[in-house]
Amino acid sequence: MKNLVNKAINTENLPDDKGYFGEFGGSYLPEALETVMKEVNEAYDRISQDPTFIEELKELNEHYTGRPSPVYHAKRLSEAAGGAEIYLKREDLNHTGAHKINHCLGEVLLAKRMGKKKVIAETGAGQHGVALATAAALLGLECDIYMGAVDVKKEAPNVSRMKVLGAKVISVTQGTATLKDAVDAAFEAYLKDPVTQIYCIGSVVGPHPFPRMVRDFQSIIGTEAKEQMQRYAGSLPDAVVACVGGGSNAMGIFSAFLDDKDVALYGVEPAGKGLDTGRHAATISKGSVGILHGFKSYVLQDKNGEPLPVYSIASGLDYPGVGPQHSYLHTIGRVNYRTATDREAVEAFYALSRMEGIIPALESSHAVAYAVKLAKEIGKGKKILVNLSGRGDKDIDFVMEHYPLEEYEPEENLKDGYDEFLKHIGGERS
Ligand SMILES: *Cc1c(COP(=O)(O)O)cnc(C)c1O
């Protein structure tokens, strides 16, 4: 079927009509929600072929978000890494400071076309909530954000942002009062009234059609970057690197390169305190196949199929599942899934800040950390494109408090790998 939203659709053209990428994806929901999802899918099929929708989205992407975001050659970082040249796709420069606005604008425009009055969603650290509240304010829809009571306390600045933007923040006190309970509460609210409201999922996860739809809205990252690399760097990259939480920024940049078999693709999962500590969120690296939040994919789960508690220094990455297309791309060997620890991410956070004047989000820092390693591995003359999914302003206070480094010289330390940095920050920190 013709799809004007995603110009990067590759020859495999997945998912199939039922929302499967190989054995992954689909829709595992109570019957009432099944019907609702079918409606969303049909509406998306319609609008993804409608030139007036494409025109409206294009105008917002350009004049509101500020697209295209540039690709930038990080020369000092590349030199310090001592191998391949590193290029950054600057999603941190988007309005609201990350890639999430790309799919939120698409979802809220879709909601409006479907005649919905209200968009609802869950949020963990508040980043998806803020992006959705922004899009809802822009397009004149109401917005309810479900958030665990624990997170409401922890993420006060984002709660204030959502309120200023006109969203209602609903504090969820049941269970552990964190993200998982917020998801349950949002689904419950959706079931009560699927007519006037619509649930806007925050990554390439959830039941069909969300993994497809969110990927399509994010595919603009890869479509732009591919053209920009050819023009600015003179060729396609040899490797593309992106961090993977649910996997939306990674799918966004990967989707344009899936057919280019000479371009190696790397998804970087959070290894937290270490893969053998149990305190991580490396779903593909350490998980098994299961069902979570209405779809089939790799999941970090216990013997009974209950999701395990997960952890990462980057709150945008600590999710016990992963988008079904990632599970598929892992299974067929098209994308390589690797990990970076908290400390490696903080090292990269400082390195990029001090060598390029760019403060990356801790999520994106995982991708930068792995790219520095990979640069050494594949060597000079090669090019690596990193998706810099967001800016790090939100993380500055936390990093300064937990990893204070007065006399830190990343250029020296990078030459010796991460060992010097690890010496600087000493023992375990929470
Ligand atoms: C939310 C977030 C992520 C993780 O989400 P994905 O769906 O895996 O992209 C990564 N980076 C930033 C800056 C985020 O806000």
Coordinates of C-alpha atoms and ligand atoms in Angstrom, one line a residue:
M1 CA 0.0 0.0 0.0
K2 CA 1.2 3.5 -0.8
N3 CA 2.5 5.3 2.2
L4 CA 3.5 8.9 1.9
V5 CA 4.6 9.3 5.6
N6 CA 7.5 6.9 5.3
K7 CA 9.7 7.6 2.3
A8 CA 12.2 5.0 3.6
I9 CA 10.1 1.9 3.3
N10 CA 12.4 -0.9 2.4
T11 CA 11.9 -3.9 0.1
E12 CA 10.6 -6.1 2.9
N13 CA 7.8 -3.6 3.6
L14 CA 6.9 -4.9 7.1
P15 CA 4.8 -5.3 9.2
D16 CA 2.3 -7.5 7.5
D17 CA -1.5 -6.8 7.6
K18 CA -1.8 -8.2 11.1
G19 CA 1.1 -6.1 12.4
Y20 CA 3.8 -8.8 12.4
F21 CA 7.5 -8.4 11.8
G22 CA 8.3 -12.1 11.4
E23 CA 7.0 -13.7 14.6
F24 CA 7.1 -10.3 16.5
G25 CA 4.5 -7.6 17.0
G26 CA 0.8 -8.3 16.5
S27 CA -1.9 -7.3 18.9
Y28 CA -2.7 -9.1 22.1
L29 CA -5.5 -7.2 23.7
P30 CA -8.9 -7.5 25.3
E31 CA -11.6 -7.6 22.6
A32 CA -12.9 -4.1 23.3
L33 CA -9.5 -2.5 22.7
E34 CA -8.9 -4.8 19.6
T35 CA -11.8 -3.0 17.9
V36 CA -10.4 0.4 18.9
M37 CA -7.0 -0.4 17.5
K38 CA -8.5 -1.5 14.2
E39 CA -10.1 1.9 13.9
V40 CA -6.8 3.6 14.6
N41 CA -5.1 1.4 12.0
E42 CA -7.7 2.1 9.3
A43 CA -7.5 5.9 10.1
Y44 CA -3.7 5.7 9.7
D45 CA -4.0 3.8 6.5
R46 CA -6.2 6.5 5.1
I47 CA -4.1 9.5 6.3
S48 CA -0.8 8.0 5.3
Q49 CA -2.0 8.2 1.7
D50 CA -3.6 11.7 2.0
P51 CA -1.5 14.5 0.5
T52 CA -3.2 17.1 2.6
F53 CA -2.1 15.3 5.8
I54 CA 1.4 15.0 4.5
E55 CA 1.5 18.7 3.7
E56 CA 0.3 19.7 7.1
L57 CA 2.8 17.5 8.8
K58 CA 5.6 18.8 6.6
E59 CA 4.8 22.4 7.4
L60 CA 4.9 21.6 11.2
N61 CA 8.1 19.7 10.8
E62 CA 9.8 22.5 9.0
H63 CA 8.4 25.6 10.7
Y64 CA 7.5 24.4 14.2
T65 CA 10.1 21.7 15.0
G66 CA 12.9 23.2 12.9
R67 CA 13.6 20.3 10.5
P68 CA 15.7 19.3 8.8
S69 CA 18.0 18.8 11.8
P70 CA 21.6 19.1 10.7
V71 CA 24.2 16.4 10.4
Y72 CA 27.4 17.6 12.0
H73 CA 31.0 16.2 11.7
A74 CA 32.4 15.9 15.3
K75 CA 36.0 16.4 14.3
R76 CA 37.6 16.7 17.8
L77 CA 35.7 13.7 19.2
S78 CA 36.7 11.7 16.1
E79 CA 40.3 12.7 16.5
A80 CA 40.3 11.7 20.2
A81 CA 38.7 8.4 19.4
G82 CA 41.5 7.8 16.9
G83 CA 39.7 5.9 14.1
A84 CA 36.6 6.4 12.0
E85 CA 35.1 9.9 11.5
I86 CA 32.0 10.4 13.7
Y87 CA 29.0 12.3 12.4
L88 CA 26.0 13.4 14.6
K89 CA 22.4 13.6 13.5
R90 CA 21.3 16.5 15.6
E91 CA 17.8 15.6 16.9
D92 CA 18.8 17.4 20.1
L93 CA 18.1 20.7 18.1
N94 CA 14.4 20.0 17.6
H95 CA 11.9 22.1 19.4
T96 CA 11.5 20.4 22.9
G97 CA 15.0 19.0 22.6
A98 CA 14.6 15.4 21.3
H99 CA 13.2 13.2 18.6
K100 CA 9.9 12.5 20.4
I101 CA 8.2 15.6 18.9
N102 CA 8.4 13.8 15.5
H103 CA 5.9 11.1 16.4
C104 CA 3.8 13.3 18.8
L105 CA 3.0 15.7 16.0
G106 CA 2.0 12.8 13.8
E107 CA -0.1 11.2 16.5
V108 CA -1.9 14.4 17.5
L109 CA -2.6 15.3 13.9
L110 CA -4.1 11.8 13.4
A111 CA -6.2 12.2 16.5
K112 CA -7.5 15.5 15.2
R113 CA -8.4 14.0 11.8
M114 CA -10.2 11.1 13.7
G115 CA -12.3 13.8 15.5
K116 CA -10.9 13.0 18.9
K117 CA -11.1 15.7 21.6
K118 CA -8.4 14.4 23.9
V119 CA -5.1 12.6 23.7
I120 CA -3.9 10.4 26.6
A121 CA -0.6 8.8 27.4
E122 CA 1.6 7.4 30.1
T123 CA 4.9 8.9 30.9
G124 CA 7.9 7.7 33.0
A125 CA 10.4 10.5 33.4
G126 CA 8.0 12.9 31.7
Q127 CA 9.7 13.3 28.3
H128 CA 6.9 11.7 26.3
G129 CA 4.4 13.6 28.4
V130 CA 6.0 16.9 27.7
A131 CA 6.3 16.2 23.9
L132 CA 2.7 15.1 23.7
A133 CA 1.4 18.1 25.8
T134 CA 3.3 20.3 23.4
A135 CA 1.7 18.9 20.3
A136 CA -1.7 18.9 22.0
A137 CA -1.3 22.6 22.9
L138 CA -0.3 23.4 19.4
L139 CA -3.2 21.6 17.8
G140 CA -5.8 22.5 20.4
L141 CA -6.6 19.1 21.9
E142 CA -7.0 18.2 25.6
C143 CA -4.2 16.1 27.0
D144 CA -4.3 13.7 30.0
I145 CA -0.9 12.3 31.1
Y146 CA -0.8 9.3 33.5
M147 CA 2.3 9.2 35.7
G148 CA 3.3 7.1 38.7
A149 CA 3.1 9.0 41.9
V150 CA 6.8 8.2 42.6
D151 CA 7.7 9.7 39.2
V152 CA 5.5 12.8 39.8
K153 CA 7.7 13.6 42.8
K154 CA 11.0 12.7 41.2
E155 CA 10.4 14.6 37.9
A156 CA 8.9 17.9 39.3
P157 CA 10.2 20.1 36.4
N158 CA 8.6 18.0 33.7
V159 CA 5.3 17.9 35.7
S160 CA 5.4 21.7 35.8
R161 CA 6.1 21.8 32.1
M162 CA 3.1 19.6 31.2
K163 CA 0.9 21.7 33.5
V164 CA 2.1 25.0 31.9
L165 CA 1.4 23.5 28.5
G166 CA -2.2 22.9 29.6
A167 CA -2.1 19.1 30.2
K168 CA -3.7 17.3 33.1
V169 CA -1.2 15.2 35.0
I170 CA -2.9 12.2 36.7
S171 CA -0.9 10.8 39.6
V172 CA -1.2 7.0 39.7
T173 CA -0.9 5.5 43.2
Q174 CA -1.7 1.8 42.6
G175 CA 1.1 -0.9 42.5
T176 CA 4.6 0.4 42.7
A177 CA 3.3 3.8 41.5
T178 CA 5.8 3.9 38.6
L179 CA 5.8 3.6 34.8
K180 CA 4.2 0.1 34.5
D181 CA 1.2 1.2 36.7
A182 CA 0.9 4.4 34.7
V183 CA 0.6 2.2 31.5
D184 CA -2.1 0.1 33.2
A185 CA -4.0 3.2 34.4
A186 CA -3.9 4.8 30.9
F187 CA -5.1 1.6 29.2
E188 CA -8.0 1.5 31.7
A189 CA -8.9 5.1 31.1
Y190 CA -8.8 4.4 27.3
L191 CA -11.1 1.4 27.6
K192 CA -13.6 3.6 29.5
D193 CA -13.9 6.1 26.7
P194 CA -12.3 5.1 23.4
V195 CA -14.6 7.4 21.5
T196 CA -13.6 11.0 22.5
Q197 CA -10.0 10.1 23.4
I198 CA -7.0 8.3 21.8
Y199 CA -4.0 6.7 23.5
C200 CA -0.8 8.0 22.0
I201 CA 2.1 5.5 22.6
G202 CA 5.5 7.0 23.1
S203 CA 7.8 4.6 21.2
V204 CA 7.7 1.9 18.5
V205 CA 6.0 -0.4 21.0
G206 CA 2.5 -1.5 21.9
P207 CA -0.1 -3.2 19.8
H208 CA -0.4 -2.9 16.0
P209 CA -0.4 -0.2 14.4
F210 CA 1.8 1.7 16.9
P211 CA 5.1 0.1 16.1
R212 CA 4.5 0.8 12.4
M213 CA 3.0 4.3 12.8
V214 CA 5.6 5.7 15.2
R215 CA 8.4 4.3 13.1
D216 CA 6.9 5.9 10.0
F217 CA 6.7 9.3 11.8
Q218 CA 10.3 8.9 13.0
S219 CA 11.6 7.8 9.6
I220 CA 12.2 11.4 8.6
I221 CA 15.4 11.2 10.7
G222 CA 16.9 8.5 8.4
T223 CA 15.5 10.0 5.2
E224 CA 17.1 13.3 5.9
A225 CA 20.4 11.9 7.3
K226 CA 20.9 9.6 4.3
E227 CA 20.7 12.6 1.9
Q228 CA 22.8 14.8 4.2
M229 CA 25.6 12.2 4.5
Q230 CA 25.9 11.9 0.7
R231 CA 26.0 15.7 0.3
Y232 CA 28.1 16.7 3.4
A233 CA 30.4 13.6 3.9
G234 CA 30.5 12.5 0.3
S235 CA 29.1 9.0 0.9
L236 CA 26.8 6.9 3.0
P237 CA 28.1 6.1 6.5
D238 CA 29.8 2.7 7.0
A239 CA 27.9 2.3 10.3
V240 CA 24.9 3.9 12.0
V241 CA 24.6 3.9 15.8
A242 CA 21.5 4.7 17.9
C243 CA 20.4 4.1 21.5
V244 CA 17.5 1.7 22.1
G245 CA 14.9 2.1 24.8
G246 CA 11.6 1.3 23.2
G247 CA 13.5 1.9 19.9
S248 CA 11.8 4.8 18.2
N249 CA 14.8 7.0 17.5
A250 CA 16.8 3.9 16.4
M251 CA 14.0 2.7 14.0
G252 CA 13.7 6.3 12.7
I253 CA 17.3 6.5 11.6
F254 CA 17.7 2.8 10.7
S255 CA 14.7 2.6 8.4
A256 CA 16.4 4.5 5.6
F257 CA 19.4 2.2 5.6
L258 CA 17.9 -1.3 5.9
D259 CA 18.3 -2.0 2.2
D260 CA 21.9 -0.7 2.1
K261 CA 23.7 -3.9 3.1
D262 CA 27.1 -2.2 3.2
V263 CA 25.9 0.1 6.0
A264 CA 26.3 -1.7 9.4
L265 CA 23.6 -0.9 11.9
Y266 CA 24.1 -0.9 15.7
G267 CA 21.5 -0.5 18.4
V268 CA 22.9 0.3 21.9
E269 CA 21.0 -0.9 24.9
P270 CA 21.6 0.3 28.5
A271 CA 23.8 -2.1 30.5
G272 CA 23.2 0.0 33.6
K273 CA 25.5 -1.1 36.5
G274 CA 26.6 -4.1 34.4
L275 CA 24.9 -6.9 32.5
D276 CA 25.7 -9.5 35.2
T277 CA 24.3 -7.3 38.0
G278 CA 20.7 -7.6 37.1
R279 CA 20.5 -3.8 37.2
H280 CA 20.2 -3.0 33.5
A281 CA 17.5 -2.7 30.8
A282 CA 19.3 -4.6 28.0
T283 CA 16.2 -6.3 26.6
I284 CA 17.5 -7.9 23.4
S285 CA 20.9 -8.7 24.9
K286 CA 19.5 -10.4 28.0
G287 CA 15.8 -11.0 27.5
S288 CA 13.6 -13.7 26.0
V289 CA 10.5 -13.8 23.8
G290 CA 7.3 -12.9 25.5
I291 CA 4.2 -10.7 25.5
L292 CA 4.1 -7.3 27.1
H293 CA 1.7 -4.3 26.8
G294 CA -0.2 -5.9 23.9
F295 CA 2.6 -7.1 21.6
K296 CA 5.1 -9.9 21.2
S297 CA 8.8 -9.1 21.4
Y298 CA 11.9 -9.7 23.5
V299 CA 11.1 -8.9 27.1
L300 CA 13.0 -8.9 30.4
Q301 CA 10.8 -11.2 32.3
D302 CA 10.7 -13.7 35.2
K303 CA 9.7 -17.4 34.9
N304 CA 6.0 -16.5 35.1
G305 CA 6.3 -14.0 32.3
E306 CA 6.0 -11.0 34.6
P307 CA 8.2 -8.1 33.5
L308 CA 11.4 -7.7 35.6
P309 CA 12.3 -4.5 37.4
V310 CA 14.7 -2.6 35.1
Y311 CA 17.2 0.1 35.6
S312 CA 19.3 2.6 33.6
I313 CA 20.9 5.9 34.5
A314 CA 18.9 7.2 31.5
S315 CA 15.2 7.1 32.4
G316 CA 14.2 7.1 28.7
L317 CA 15.9 3.7 28.3
D318 CA 14.6 1.8 31.3
Y319 CA 11.8 -0.2 29.7
P320 CA 11.6 -4.1 30.0
G321 CA 10.4 -4.5 26.4
V322 CA 11.6 -3.4 23.0
G323 CA 9.9 -2.6 19.7
P324 CA 9.0 -5.7 17.7
Q325 CA 10.8 -4.6 14.6
H326 CA 14.0 -4.6 16.6
S327 CA 13.4 -8.1 17.8
Y328 CA 12.9 -9.1 14.2
L329 CA 16.0 -7.2 12.9
H330 CA 18.1 -8.9 15.7
T331 CA 16.8 -12.4 14.7
I332 CA 17.6 -11.9 11.0
G333 CA 21.0 -10.4 11.9
R334 CA 20.4 -7.1 10.1
V335 CA 21.0 -5.0 13.2
N336 CA 23.8 -5.6 15.8
Y337 CA 22.6 -5.0 19.4
R338 CA 25.4 -3.9 21.8
T339 CA 25.4 -2.3 25.2
A340 CA 26.9 0.6 27.1
T341 CA 27.0 0.9 30.9
D342 CA 26.0 4.0 33.0
R343 CA 29.7 4.9 33.4
E344 CA 30.4 4.7 29.7
A345 CA 27.4 6.9 29.0
V346 CA 28.6 9.5 31.6
E347 CA 32.1 9.4 30.0
A348 CA 30.5 10.1 26.6
F349 CA 28.3 12.8 28.1
Y350 CA 31.4 14.7 29.4
A351 CA 33.5 13.9 26.3
L352 CA 31.0 15.3 23.8
S353 CA 30.3 18.3 26.1
R354 CA 33.9 19.3 26.5
M355 CA 35.2 18.4 23.0
E356 CA 32.3 19.6 20.8
G357 CA 30.3 22.0 23.0
I358 CA 27.3 19.7 22.7
I359 CA 25.6 18.4 25.9
P360 CA 23.9 15.1 25.0
A361 CA 21.0 13.5 26.8
L362 CA 22.1 10.5 28.9
E363 CA 20.1 8.3 26.6
S364 CA 21.9 9.5 23.5
S365 CA 25.2 9.3 25.4
H366 CA 24.9 5.5 25.2
A367 CA 25.1 5.7 21.4
V368 CA 28.0 8.2 21.6
A369 CA 29.9 5.8 24.0
Y370 CA 29.5 2.9 21.7
A371 CA 30.4 4.9 18.6
V372 CA 33.7 5.9 20.1
K373 CA 34.6 2.3 20.7
L374 CA 33.5 1.3 17.2
A375 CA 35.5 4.2 15.7
K376 CA 38.7 2.6 17.0
E377 CA 37.6 -0.9 15.9
I378 CA 36.7 -0.1 12.3
G379 CA 39.6 2.4 11.9
K380 CA 40.5 5.4 9.9
G381 CA 38.8 6.3 6.6
K382 CA 35.5 5.0 7.7
K383 CA 32.4 7.0 8.7
I384 CA 30.0 6.5 11.6
L385 CA 26.6 8.3 11.8
V386 CA 25.3 8.6 15.4
N387 CA 21.7 9.5 16.1
L388 CA 22.0 12.2 18.8
S389 CA 18.4 11.7 20.0
G390 CA 18.2 14.5 22.5
R391 CA 19.9 17.3 24.5
G392 CA 21.2 16.8 28.0
D393 CA 20.0 19.9 29.8
K394 CA 17.5 17.7 31.8
D395 CA 20.5 15.6 33.0
I396 CA 23.0 18.2 34.1
D397 CA 22.1 18.5 37.7
F398 CA 22.0 14.7 38.2
V399 CA 25.4 14.2 36.5
M400 CA 27.0 17.0 38.5
E401 CA 25.8 15.6 41.7
H402 CA 26.7 12.0 41.1
Y403 CA 29.7 12.2 38.8
P404 CA 31.5 15.4 39.7
L405 CA 34.7 15.8 37.7
E406 CA 36.7 19.0 38.2
E407 CA 39.9 18.0 36.6
Y408 CA 38.7 15.7 33.9
E409 CA 40.4 15.6 30.5
P410 CA 38.4 13.5 28.1
E411 CA 40.8 13.8 25.2
E412 CA 43.6 12.1 27.2
N413 CA 41.3 9.5 28.7
L414 CA 39.7 8.5 25.5
K415 CA 43.1 7.4 24.1
D416 CA 43.3 4.9 27.0
G417 CA 39.8 3.7 26.6
Y418 CA 37.5 4.2 29.6
D419 CA 39.9 3.1 32.3
E420 CA 41.1 6.5 33.3
F421 CA 37.5 7.8 33.5
L422 CA 36.5 4.9 35.7
K423 CA 39.4 5.7 38.0
H424 CA 38.1 9.2 38.3
I425 CA 34.6 8.3 39.4
G426 CA 35.7 5.5 41.7
G427 CA 33.2 3.1 43.3
E428 CA 29.5 2.3 42.8
R429 CA 27.0 5.2 42.8
S430 CA 23.3 5.0 42.7
Ligands
LIG1 C1 12.7 8.8 25.2 C2 14.1 9.0 24.7 C3 14.9 7.9 24.2 C4 14.4 6.5 24.2 O1 13.3 6.2 23.4 P1 13.4 5.4 22.0 O2 12.0 5.1 21.7 O3 14.2 4.2 22.2 O4 14.0 6.3 21.0 C5 16.1 8.2 23.7 N1 16.6 9.4 23.7 C6 15.9 10.4 24.2 C7 16.6 11.8 24.2 C8 14.7 10.3 24.7 O5 14.0 11.3 25.2

